[in-house]
PDB file of C-alpha atoms and ligand atoms in Angstrom:
ATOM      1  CA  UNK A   1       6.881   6.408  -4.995  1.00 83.00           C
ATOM      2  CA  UNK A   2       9.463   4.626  -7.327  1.00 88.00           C
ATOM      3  CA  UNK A   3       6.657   2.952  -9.400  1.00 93.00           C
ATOM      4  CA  UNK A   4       9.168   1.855 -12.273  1.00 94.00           C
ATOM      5  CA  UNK A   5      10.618  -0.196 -10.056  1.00 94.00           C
ATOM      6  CA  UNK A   6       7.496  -2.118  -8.944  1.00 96.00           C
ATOM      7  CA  UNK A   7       6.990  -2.154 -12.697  1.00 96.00           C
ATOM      8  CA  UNK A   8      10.632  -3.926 -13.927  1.00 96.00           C
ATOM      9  CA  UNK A   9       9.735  -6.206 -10.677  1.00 96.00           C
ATOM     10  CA  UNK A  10       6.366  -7.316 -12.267  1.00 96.00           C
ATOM     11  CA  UNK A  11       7.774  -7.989 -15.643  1.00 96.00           C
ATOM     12  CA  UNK A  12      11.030  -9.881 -14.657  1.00 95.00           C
ATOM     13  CA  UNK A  13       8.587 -12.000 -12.190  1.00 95.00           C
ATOM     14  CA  UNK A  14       6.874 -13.636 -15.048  1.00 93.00           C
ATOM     15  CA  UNK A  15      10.323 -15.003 -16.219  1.00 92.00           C
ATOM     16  CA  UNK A  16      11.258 -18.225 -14.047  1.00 85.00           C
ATOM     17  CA  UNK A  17       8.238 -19.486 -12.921  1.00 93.00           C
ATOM     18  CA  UNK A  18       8.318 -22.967 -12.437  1.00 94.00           C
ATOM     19  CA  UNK A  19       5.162 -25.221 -13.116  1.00 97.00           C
ATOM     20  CA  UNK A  20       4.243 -27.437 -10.795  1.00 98.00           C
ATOM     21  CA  UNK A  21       3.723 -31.126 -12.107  1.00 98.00           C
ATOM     22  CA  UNK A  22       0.282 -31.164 -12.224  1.00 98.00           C
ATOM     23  CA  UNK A  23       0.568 -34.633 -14.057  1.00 97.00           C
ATOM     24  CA  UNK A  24       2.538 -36.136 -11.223  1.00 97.00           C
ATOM     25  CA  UNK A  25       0.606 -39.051  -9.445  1.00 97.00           C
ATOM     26  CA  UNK A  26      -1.873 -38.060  -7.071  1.00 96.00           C
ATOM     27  CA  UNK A  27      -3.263 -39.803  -3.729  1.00 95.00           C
ATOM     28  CA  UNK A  28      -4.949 -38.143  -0.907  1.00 96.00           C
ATOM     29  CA  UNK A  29      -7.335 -40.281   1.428  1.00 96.00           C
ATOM     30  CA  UNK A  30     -10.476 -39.254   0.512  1.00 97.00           C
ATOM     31  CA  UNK A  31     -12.173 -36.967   3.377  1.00 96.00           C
ATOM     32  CA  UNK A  32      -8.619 -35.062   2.941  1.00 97.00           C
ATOM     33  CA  UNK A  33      -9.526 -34.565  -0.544  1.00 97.00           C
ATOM     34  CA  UNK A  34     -13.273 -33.886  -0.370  1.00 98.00           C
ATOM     35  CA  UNK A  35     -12.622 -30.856   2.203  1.00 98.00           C
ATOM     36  CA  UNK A  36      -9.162 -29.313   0.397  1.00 98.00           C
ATOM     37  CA  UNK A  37     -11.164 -29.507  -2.901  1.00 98.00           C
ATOM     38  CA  UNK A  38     -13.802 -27.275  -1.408  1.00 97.00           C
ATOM     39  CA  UNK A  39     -11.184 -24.974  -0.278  1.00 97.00           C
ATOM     40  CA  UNK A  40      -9.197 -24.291  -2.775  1.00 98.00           C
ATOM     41  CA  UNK A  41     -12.229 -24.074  -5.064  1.00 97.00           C
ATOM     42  CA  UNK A  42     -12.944 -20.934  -2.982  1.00 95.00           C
ATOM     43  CA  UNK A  43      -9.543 -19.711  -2.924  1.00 95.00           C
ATOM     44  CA  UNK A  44      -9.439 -19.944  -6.525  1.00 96.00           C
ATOM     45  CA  UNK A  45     -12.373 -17.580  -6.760  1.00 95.00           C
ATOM     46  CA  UNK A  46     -10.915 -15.165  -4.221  1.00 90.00           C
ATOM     47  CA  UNK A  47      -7.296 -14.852  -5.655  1.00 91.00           C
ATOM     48  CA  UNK A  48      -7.687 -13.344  -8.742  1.00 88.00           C
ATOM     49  CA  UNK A  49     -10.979 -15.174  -9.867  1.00 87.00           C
ATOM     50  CA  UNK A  50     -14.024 -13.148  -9.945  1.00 82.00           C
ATOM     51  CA  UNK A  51     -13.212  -9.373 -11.020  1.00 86.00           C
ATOM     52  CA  UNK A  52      -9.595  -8.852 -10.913  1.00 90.00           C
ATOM     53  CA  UNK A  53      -8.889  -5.484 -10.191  1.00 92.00           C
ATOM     54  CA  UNK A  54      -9.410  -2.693  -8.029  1.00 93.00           C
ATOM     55  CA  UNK A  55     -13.348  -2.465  -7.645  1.00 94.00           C
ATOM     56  CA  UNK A  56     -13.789   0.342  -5.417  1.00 95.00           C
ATOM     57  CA  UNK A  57     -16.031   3.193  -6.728  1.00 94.00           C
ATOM     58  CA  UNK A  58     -13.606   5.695  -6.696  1.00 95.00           C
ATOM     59  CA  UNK A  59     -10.537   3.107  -7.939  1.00 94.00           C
ATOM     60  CA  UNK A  60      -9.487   5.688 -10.405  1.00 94.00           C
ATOM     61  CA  UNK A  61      -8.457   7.971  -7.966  1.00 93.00           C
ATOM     62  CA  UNK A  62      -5.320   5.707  -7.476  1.00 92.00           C
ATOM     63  CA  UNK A  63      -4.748   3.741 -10.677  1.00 94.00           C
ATOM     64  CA  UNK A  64      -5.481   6.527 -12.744  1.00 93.00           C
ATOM     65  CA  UNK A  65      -3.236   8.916 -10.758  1.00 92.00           C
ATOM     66  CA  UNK A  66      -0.360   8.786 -13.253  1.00 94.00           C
ATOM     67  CA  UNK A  67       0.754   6.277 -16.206  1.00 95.00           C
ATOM     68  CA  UNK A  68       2.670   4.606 -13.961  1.00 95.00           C
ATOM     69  CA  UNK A  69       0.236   3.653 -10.769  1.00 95.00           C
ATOM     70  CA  UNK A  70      -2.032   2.337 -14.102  1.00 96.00           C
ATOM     71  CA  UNK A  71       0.399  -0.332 -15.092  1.00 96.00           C
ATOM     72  CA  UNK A  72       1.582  -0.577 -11.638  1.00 96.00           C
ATOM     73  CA  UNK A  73      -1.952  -1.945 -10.270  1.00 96.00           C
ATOM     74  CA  UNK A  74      -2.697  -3.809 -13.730  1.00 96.00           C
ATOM     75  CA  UNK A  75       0.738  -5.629 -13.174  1.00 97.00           C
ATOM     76  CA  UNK A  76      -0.088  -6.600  -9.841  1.00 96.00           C
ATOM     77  CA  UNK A  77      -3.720  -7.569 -10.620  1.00 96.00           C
ATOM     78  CA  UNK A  78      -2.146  -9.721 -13.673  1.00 96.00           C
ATOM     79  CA  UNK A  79      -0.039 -11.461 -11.308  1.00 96.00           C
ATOM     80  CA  UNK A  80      -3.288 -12.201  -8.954  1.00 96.00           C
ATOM     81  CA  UNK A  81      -5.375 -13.361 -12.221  1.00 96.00           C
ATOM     82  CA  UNK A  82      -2.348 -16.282 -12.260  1.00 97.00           C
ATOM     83  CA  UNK A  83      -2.780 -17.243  -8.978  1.00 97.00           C
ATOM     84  CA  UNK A  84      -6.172 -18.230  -9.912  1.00 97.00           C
ATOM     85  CA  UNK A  85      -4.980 -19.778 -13.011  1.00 97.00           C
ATOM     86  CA  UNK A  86      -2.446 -22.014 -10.818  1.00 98.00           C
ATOM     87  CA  UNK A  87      -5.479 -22.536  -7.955  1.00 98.00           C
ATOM     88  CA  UNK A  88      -7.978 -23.902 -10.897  1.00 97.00           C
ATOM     89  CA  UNK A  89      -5.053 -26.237 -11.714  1.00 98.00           C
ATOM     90  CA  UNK A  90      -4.966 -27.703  -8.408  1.00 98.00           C
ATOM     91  CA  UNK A  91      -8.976 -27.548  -7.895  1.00 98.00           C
ATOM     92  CA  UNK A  92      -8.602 -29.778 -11.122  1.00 98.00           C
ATOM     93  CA  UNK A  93      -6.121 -31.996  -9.263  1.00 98.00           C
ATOM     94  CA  UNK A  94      -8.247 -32.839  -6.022  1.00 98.00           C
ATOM     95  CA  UNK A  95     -11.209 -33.242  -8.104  1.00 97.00           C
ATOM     96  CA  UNK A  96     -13.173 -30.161  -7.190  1.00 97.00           C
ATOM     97  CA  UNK A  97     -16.047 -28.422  -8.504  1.00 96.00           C
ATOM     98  CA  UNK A  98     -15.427 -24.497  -9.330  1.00 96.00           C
ATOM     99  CA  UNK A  99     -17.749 -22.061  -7.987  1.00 94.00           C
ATOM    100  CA  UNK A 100     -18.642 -18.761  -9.225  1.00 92.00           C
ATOM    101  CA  UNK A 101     -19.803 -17.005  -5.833  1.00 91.00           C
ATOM    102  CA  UNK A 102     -19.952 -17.638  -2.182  1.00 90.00           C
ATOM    103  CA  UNK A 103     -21.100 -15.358   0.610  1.00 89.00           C
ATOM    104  CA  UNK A 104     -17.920 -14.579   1.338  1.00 86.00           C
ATOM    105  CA  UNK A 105     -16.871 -13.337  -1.836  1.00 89.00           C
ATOM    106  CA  UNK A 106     -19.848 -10.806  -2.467  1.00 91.00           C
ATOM    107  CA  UNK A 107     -19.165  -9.847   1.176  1.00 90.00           C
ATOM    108  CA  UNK A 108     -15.941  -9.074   0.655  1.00 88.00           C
ATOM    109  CA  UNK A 109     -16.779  -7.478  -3.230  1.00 90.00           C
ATOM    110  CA  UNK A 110     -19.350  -5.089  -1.466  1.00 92.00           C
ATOM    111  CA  UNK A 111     -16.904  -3.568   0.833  1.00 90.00           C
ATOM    112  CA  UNK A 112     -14.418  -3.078  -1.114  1.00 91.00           C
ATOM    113  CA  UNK A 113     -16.686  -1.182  -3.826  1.00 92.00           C
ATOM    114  CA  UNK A 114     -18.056   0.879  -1.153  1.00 92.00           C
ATOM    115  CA  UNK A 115     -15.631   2.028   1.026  1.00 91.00           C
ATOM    116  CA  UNK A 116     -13.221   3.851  -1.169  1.00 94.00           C
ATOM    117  CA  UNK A 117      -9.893   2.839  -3.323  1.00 96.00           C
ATOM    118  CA  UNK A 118      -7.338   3.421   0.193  1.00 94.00           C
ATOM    119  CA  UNK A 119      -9.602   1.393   2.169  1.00 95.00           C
ATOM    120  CA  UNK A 120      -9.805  -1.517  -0.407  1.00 95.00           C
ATOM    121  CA  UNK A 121      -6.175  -1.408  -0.862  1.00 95.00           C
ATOM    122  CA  UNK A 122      -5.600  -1.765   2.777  1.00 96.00           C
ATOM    123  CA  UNK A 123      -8.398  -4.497   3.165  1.00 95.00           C
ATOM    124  CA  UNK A 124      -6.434  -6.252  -0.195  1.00 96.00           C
ATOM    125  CA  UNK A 125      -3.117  -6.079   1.885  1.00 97.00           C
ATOM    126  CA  UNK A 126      -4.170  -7.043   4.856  1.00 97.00           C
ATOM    127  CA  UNK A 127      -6.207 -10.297   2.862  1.00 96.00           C
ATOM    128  CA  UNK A 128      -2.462 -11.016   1.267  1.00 97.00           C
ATOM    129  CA  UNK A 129      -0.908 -11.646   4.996  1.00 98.00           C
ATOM    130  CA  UNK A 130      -3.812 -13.887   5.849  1.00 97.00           C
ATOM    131  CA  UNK A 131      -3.294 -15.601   2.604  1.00 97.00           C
ATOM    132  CA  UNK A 132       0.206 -15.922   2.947  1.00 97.00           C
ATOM    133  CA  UNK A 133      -0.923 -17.855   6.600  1.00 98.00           C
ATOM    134  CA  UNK A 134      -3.317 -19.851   4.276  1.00 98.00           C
ATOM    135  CA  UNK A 135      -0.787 -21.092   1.703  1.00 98.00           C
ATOM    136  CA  UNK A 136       2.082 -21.796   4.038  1.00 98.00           C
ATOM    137  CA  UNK A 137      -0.431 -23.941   6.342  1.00 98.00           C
ATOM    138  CA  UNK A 138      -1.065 -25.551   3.269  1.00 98.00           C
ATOM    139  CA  UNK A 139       2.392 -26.243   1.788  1.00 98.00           C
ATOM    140  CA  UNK A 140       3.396 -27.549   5.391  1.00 98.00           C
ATOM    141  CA  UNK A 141       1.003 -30.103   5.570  1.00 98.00           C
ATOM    142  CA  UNK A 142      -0.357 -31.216   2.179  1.00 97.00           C
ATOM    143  CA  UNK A 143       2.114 -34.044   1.498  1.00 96.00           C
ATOM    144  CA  UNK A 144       1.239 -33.629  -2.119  1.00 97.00           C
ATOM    145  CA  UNK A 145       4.212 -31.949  -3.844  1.00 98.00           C
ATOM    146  CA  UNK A 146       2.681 -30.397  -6.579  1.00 98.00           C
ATOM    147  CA  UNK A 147       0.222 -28.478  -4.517  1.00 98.00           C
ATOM    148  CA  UNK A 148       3.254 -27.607  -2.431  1.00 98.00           C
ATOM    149  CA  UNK A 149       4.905 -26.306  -5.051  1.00 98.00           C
ATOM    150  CA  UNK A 150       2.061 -24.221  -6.309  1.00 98.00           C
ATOM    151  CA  UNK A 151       1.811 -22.718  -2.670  1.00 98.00           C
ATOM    152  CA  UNK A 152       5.706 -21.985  -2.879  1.00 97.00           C
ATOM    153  CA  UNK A 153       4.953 -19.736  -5.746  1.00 97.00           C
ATOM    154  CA  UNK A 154       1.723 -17.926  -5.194  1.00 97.00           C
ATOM    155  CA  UNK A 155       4.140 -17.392  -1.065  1.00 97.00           C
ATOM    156  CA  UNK A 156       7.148 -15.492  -3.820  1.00 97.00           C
ATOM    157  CA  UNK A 157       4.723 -13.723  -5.408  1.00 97.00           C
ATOM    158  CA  UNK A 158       2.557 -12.516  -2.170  1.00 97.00           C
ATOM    159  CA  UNK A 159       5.736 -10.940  -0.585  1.00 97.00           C
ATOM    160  CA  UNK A 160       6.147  -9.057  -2.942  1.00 96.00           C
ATOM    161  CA  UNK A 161       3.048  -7.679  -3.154  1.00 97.00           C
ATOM    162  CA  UNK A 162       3.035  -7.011   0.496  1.00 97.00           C
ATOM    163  CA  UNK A 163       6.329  -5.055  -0.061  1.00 96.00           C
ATOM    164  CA  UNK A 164       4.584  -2.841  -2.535  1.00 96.00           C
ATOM    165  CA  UNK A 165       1.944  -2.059  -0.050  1.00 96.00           C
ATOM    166  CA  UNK A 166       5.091  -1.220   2.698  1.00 95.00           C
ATOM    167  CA  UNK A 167       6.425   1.146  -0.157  1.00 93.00           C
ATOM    168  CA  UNK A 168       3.073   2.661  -1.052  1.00 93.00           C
ATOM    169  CA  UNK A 169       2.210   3.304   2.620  1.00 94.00           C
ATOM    170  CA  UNK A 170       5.617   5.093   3.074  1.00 93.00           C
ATOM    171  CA  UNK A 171       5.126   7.219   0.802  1.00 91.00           C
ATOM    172  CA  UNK A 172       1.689   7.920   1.738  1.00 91.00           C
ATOM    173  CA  UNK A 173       2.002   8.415   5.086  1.00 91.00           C
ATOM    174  CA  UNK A 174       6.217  10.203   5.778  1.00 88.00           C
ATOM    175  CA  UNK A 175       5.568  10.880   8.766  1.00 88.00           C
ATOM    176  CA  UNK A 176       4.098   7.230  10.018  1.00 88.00           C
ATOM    177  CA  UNK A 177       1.036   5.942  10.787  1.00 90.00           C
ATOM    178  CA  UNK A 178      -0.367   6.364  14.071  1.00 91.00           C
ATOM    179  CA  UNK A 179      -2.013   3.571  16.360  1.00 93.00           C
ATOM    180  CA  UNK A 180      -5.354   3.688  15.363  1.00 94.00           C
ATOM    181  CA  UNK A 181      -4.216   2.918  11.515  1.00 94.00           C
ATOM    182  CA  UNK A 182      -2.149   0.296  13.413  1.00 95.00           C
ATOM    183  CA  UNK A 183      -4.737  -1.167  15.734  1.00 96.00           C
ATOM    184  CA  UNK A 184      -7.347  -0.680  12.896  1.00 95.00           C
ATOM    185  CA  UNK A 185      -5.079  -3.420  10.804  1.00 97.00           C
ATOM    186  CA  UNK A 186      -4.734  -5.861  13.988  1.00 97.00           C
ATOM    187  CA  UNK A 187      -8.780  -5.619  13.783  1.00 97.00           C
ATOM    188  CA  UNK A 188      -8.627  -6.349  10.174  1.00 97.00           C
ATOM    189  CA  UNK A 189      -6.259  -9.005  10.512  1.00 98.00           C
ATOM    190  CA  UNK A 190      -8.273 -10.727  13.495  1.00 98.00           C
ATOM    191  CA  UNK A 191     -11.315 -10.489  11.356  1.00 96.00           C
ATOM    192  CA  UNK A 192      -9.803 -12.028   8.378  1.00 96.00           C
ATOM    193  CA  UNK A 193      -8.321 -14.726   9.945  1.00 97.00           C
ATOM    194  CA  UNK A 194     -11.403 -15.742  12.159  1.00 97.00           C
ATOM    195  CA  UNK A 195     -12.950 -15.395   8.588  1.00 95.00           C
ATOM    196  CA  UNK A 196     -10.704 -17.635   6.859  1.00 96.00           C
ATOM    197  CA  UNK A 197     -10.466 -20.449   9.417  1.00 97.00           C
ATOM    198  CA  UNK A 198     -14.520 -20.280   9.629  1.00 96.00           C
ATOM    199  CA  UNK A 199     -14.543 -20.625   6.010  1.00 95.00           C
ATOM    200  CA  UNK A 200     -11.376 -22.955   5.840  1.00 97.00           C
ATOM    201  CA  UNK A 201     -10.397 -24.487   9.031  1.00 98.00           C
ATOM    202  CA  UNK A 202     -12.169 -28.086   8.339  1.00 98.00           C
ATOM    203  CA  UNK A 203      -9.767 -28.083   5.583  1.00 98.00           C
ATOM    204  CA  UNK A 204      -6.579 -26.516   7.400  1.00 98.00           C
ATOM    205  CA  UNK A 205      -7.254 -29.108  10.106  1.00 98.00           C
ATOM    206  CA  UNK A 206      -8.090 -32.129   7.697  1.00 97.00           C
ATOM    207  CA  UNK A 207      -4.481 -31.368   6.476  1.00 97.00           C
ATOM    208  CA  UNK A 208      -2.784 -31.459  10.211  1.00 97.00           C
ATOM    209  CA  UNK A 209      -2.873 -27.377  10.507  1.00 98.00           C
ATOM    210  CA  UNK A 210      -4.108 -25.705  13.406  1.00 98.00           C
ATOM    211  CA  UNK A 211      -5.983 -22.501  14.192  1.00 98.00           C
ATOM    212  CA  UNK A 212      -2.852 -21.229  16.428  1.00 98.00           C
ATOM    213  CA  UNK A 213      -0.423 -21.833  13.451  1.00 98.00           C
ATOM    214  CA  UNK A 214      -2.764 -19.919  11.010  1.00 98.00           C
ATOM    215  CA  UNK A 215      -3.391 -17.102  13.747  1.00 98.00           C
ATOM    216  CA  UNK A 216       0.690 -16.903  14.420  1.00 98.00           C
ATOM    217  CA  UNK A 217       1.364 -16.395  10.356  1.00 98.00           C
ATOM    218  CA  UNK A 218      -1.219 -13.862  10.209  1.00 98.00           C
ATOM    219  CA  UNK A 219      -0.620 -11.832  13.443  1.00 98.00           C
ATOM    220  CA  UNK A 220       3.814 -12.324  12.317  1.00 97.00           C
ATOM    221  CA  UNK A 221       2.620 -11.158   9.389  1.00 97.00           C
ATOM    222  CA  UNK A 222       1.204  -7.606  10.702  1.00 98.00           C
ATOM    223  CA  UNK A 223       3.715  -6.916  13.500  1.00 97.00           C
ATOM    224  CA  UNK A 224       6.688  -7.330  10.423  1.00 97.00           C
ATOM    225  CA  UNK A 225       4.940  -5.641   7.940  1.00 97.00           C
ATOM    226  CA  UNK A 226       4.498  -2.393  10.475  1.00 97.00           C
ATOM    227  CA  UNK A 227       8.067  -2.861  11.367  1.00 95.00           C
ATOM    228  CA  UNK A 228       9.300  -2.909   8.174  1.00 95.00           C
ATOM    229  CA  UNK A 229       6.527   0.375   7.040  1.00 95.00           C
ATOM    230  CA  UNK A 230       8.191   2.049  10.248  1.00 93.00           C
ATOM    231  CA  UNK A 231      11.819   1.150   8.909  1.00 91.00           C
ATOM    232  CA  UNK A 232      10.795   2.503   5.899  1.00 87.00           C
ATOM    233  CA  UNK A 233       9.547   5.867   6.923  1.00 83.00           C
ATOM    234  CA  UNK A 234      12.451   6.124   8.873  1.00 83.00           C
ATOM    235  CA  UNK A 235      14.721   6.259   5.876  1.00 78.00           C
ATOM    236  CA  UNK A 236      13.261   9.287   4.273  1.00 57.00           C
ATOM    237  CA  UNK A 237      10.620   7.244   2.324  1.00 50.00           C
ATOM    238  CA  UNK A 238      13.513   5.189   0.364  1.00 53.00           C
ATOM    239  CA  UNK A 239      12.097   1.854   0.241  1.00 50.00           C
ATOM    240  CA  UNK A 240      13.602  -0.729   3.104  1.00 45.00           C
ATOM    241  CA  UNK A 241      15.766  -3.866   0.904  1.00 49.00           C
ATOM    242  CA  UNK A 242      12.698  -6.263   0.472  1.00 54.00           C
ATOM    243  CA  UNK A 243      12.434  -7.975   3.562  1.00 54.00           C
ATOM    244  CA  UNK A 244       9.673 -10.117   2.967  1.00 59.00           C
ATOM    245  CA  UNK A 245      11.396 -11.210  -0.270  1.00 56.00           C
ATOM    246  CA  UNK A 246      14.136 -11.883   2.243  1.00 54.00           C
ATOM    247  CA  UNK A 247      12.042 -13.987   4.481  1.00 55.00           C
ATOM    248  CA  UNK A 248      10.617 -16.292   1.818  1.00 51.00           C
ATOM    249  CA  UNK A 249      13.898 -17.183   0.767  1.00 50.00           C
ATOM    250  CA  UNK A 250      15.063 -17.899   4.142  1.00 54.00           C
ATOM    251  CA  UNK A 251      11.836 -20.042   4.921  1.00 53.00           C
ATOM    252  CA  UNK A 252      12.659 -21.859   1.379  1.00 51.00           C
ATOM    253  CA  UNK A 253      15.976 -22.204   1.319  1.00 42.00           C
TER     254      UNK A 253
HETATM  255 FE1  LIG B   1      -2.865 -13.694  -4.742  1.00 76.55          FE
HETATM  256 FE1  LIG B   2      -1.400 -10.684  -3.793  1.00 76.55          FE
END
C-alpha cells in the first residue's frame, strides 16, 4: 500500500480550497429552510463532528500498523473534521440549531466501536458513497450557491477518500473479494440509504430531490467502486488512475 502517496494527496488538498461566500445574500422560503436546517445540522454532526477518528476498539490495529497508516488515517480524519467545519458554516446560514447527538449518531458510534477497525472502515466507506448521494442531491437542487459550493467541495474531497478505500482494499484483498463481501456492501449500502432518506428525505424532497435519485447515486456509487477495486486487483495491486477523481471533474466541469 503506497501510503506516501495518500499522504502528499492529503497535504496538497488543503492548498486551493475555495470558500464558499457564506456572506452572500440568502433567501430560501421558509418550510425549505426549516427542514434543510435540521438536516444539515445532523450532517454536520455526522461528518467529522462528534469524535473524529477511527473509534473501533481495536482501531490501533490499523492506524498504528506503521508510521505511515498513522498519518495516513489522521490526514483523512483532518480532512472529515473540515467538512464539519464547512457544514456548521452552512447550519449557520439556514439558521439552524447544532445538535450534539441523535439516535442515529450513537447508533452508528456503537457499531463502529464494536465491531472491529476493518468493519468500521468498510461501514465509513460505504457511509462516504451514501454521502456523496446526499451532497450531490443537495447541490442539484438547493438554488442557494453558497451551499452549492460547499457541497462541490466536501463531493472533491469524498472521492478521494473513496479511492483510498479502492487502494486499501486492493491491497488487502490481491486476490479479490468474493460475493458475499460484495453483496454484504449492497446490504450496507441499502441500509444506509433507507437510513439516510428516513432521517433526511423531508429535506431531500423539500429541495425537489427524490428517493430514486438518492437510491441511483448510492447504488452507482457501489457497482463503480467494485469495478474500479476489481480493476485494481487486476493490475497487480498498482492503484487504478483515480477514477472517482475523474468522475467529479467530469460531473463539474
Ligand atoms: Fe466527509
Ligand atoms: Fe470522507
Amino acid at each position: 500500500m503506497n501510503y506516501q502517496h495518500w499522504i502528499q494527496h492529503f497535504h496538497a488538498n488543503r492548498l486551493d480550497r475555495p470558500e464558499p461566500d457564506w456572506e452572500a445574500p440568502f433567501t430560501m422560503p421558509e418550510e425549505k429552510r426549516r427542514l434543510l436546517a435540521l438536516s444539515l445540522a445532523e450532517y454536520q454532526l455526522g461528518d467529522g463532528g462528534g469524535e473524529c477518528c477511527l473509534v473501533a476498539v481495536d482501531a490501533e490495529s490499523y492506524r498504528g500498523s506503521t508510521e505511515d497508516a498513522r498519518q495516513v488515517v489522521d490526514l483523512w480524519f483532518a480532512e472529515e473534521h473540515e467538512h464539519s467545519r464547512l457544514l456548521g458554516r452552512a447550519v449557520e446560514r439556514v439558521g439552524g440549531t447544532f445538535v450534539t447527538t441523535t439516535f442515529g449518531f450513537e447508533l452508528f458510534y456503537a457499531i463502529r466501536r464494536r465491531l472491529g477497525v476493518q468493519f468500521e472502515m468498510l461501514v465509513l466507506l460505504v457511509v462516504e458513497i451514501a454521502s456523496t448521494g446526499y451532497y450531490r442531491v443537495i447541490r442539484r437542487h438547493v438554488g442557494d450557491q453558497p451551499l452549492a459550493d460547499m457541497c462541490k467541495l466536501i463531493l472533491r474531497d469524498e472521492a478521494r477518500h473513496i479511492d483510498f478505500h479502492r487502494d486499501r482494499l486492493a491491497f488487502r484483498y490481491p486476490r479479490g473479494v468474493g460475493w458475499v463481501w460484495k453483496w454484504q456492501m449492497h446490504l450496507l449500502a441499502e441500509a444506509c440509504g433507507w437510513f439516510l432518506w428516513h432521517g433526511h428525505g423531508r429535506a431531500l424532497g423539500a429541495l425537489g430531490g427524490t428517493r430514486p435519485e438518492l437510491f441511483g447515486h448510492i447504488r452507482s456509487g457501489v457497482v463503480n467502486f467494485l469495478a474500479e477495486l476489481e480493476q485494481c486487483r487486476a493490475k497487480a495491486g498498482r492503484p487504478a488512475r483515480e477514477p472517482h477523481a475523474k468522475q467529479w471533474l467530469q460531473a463539474t466541469s
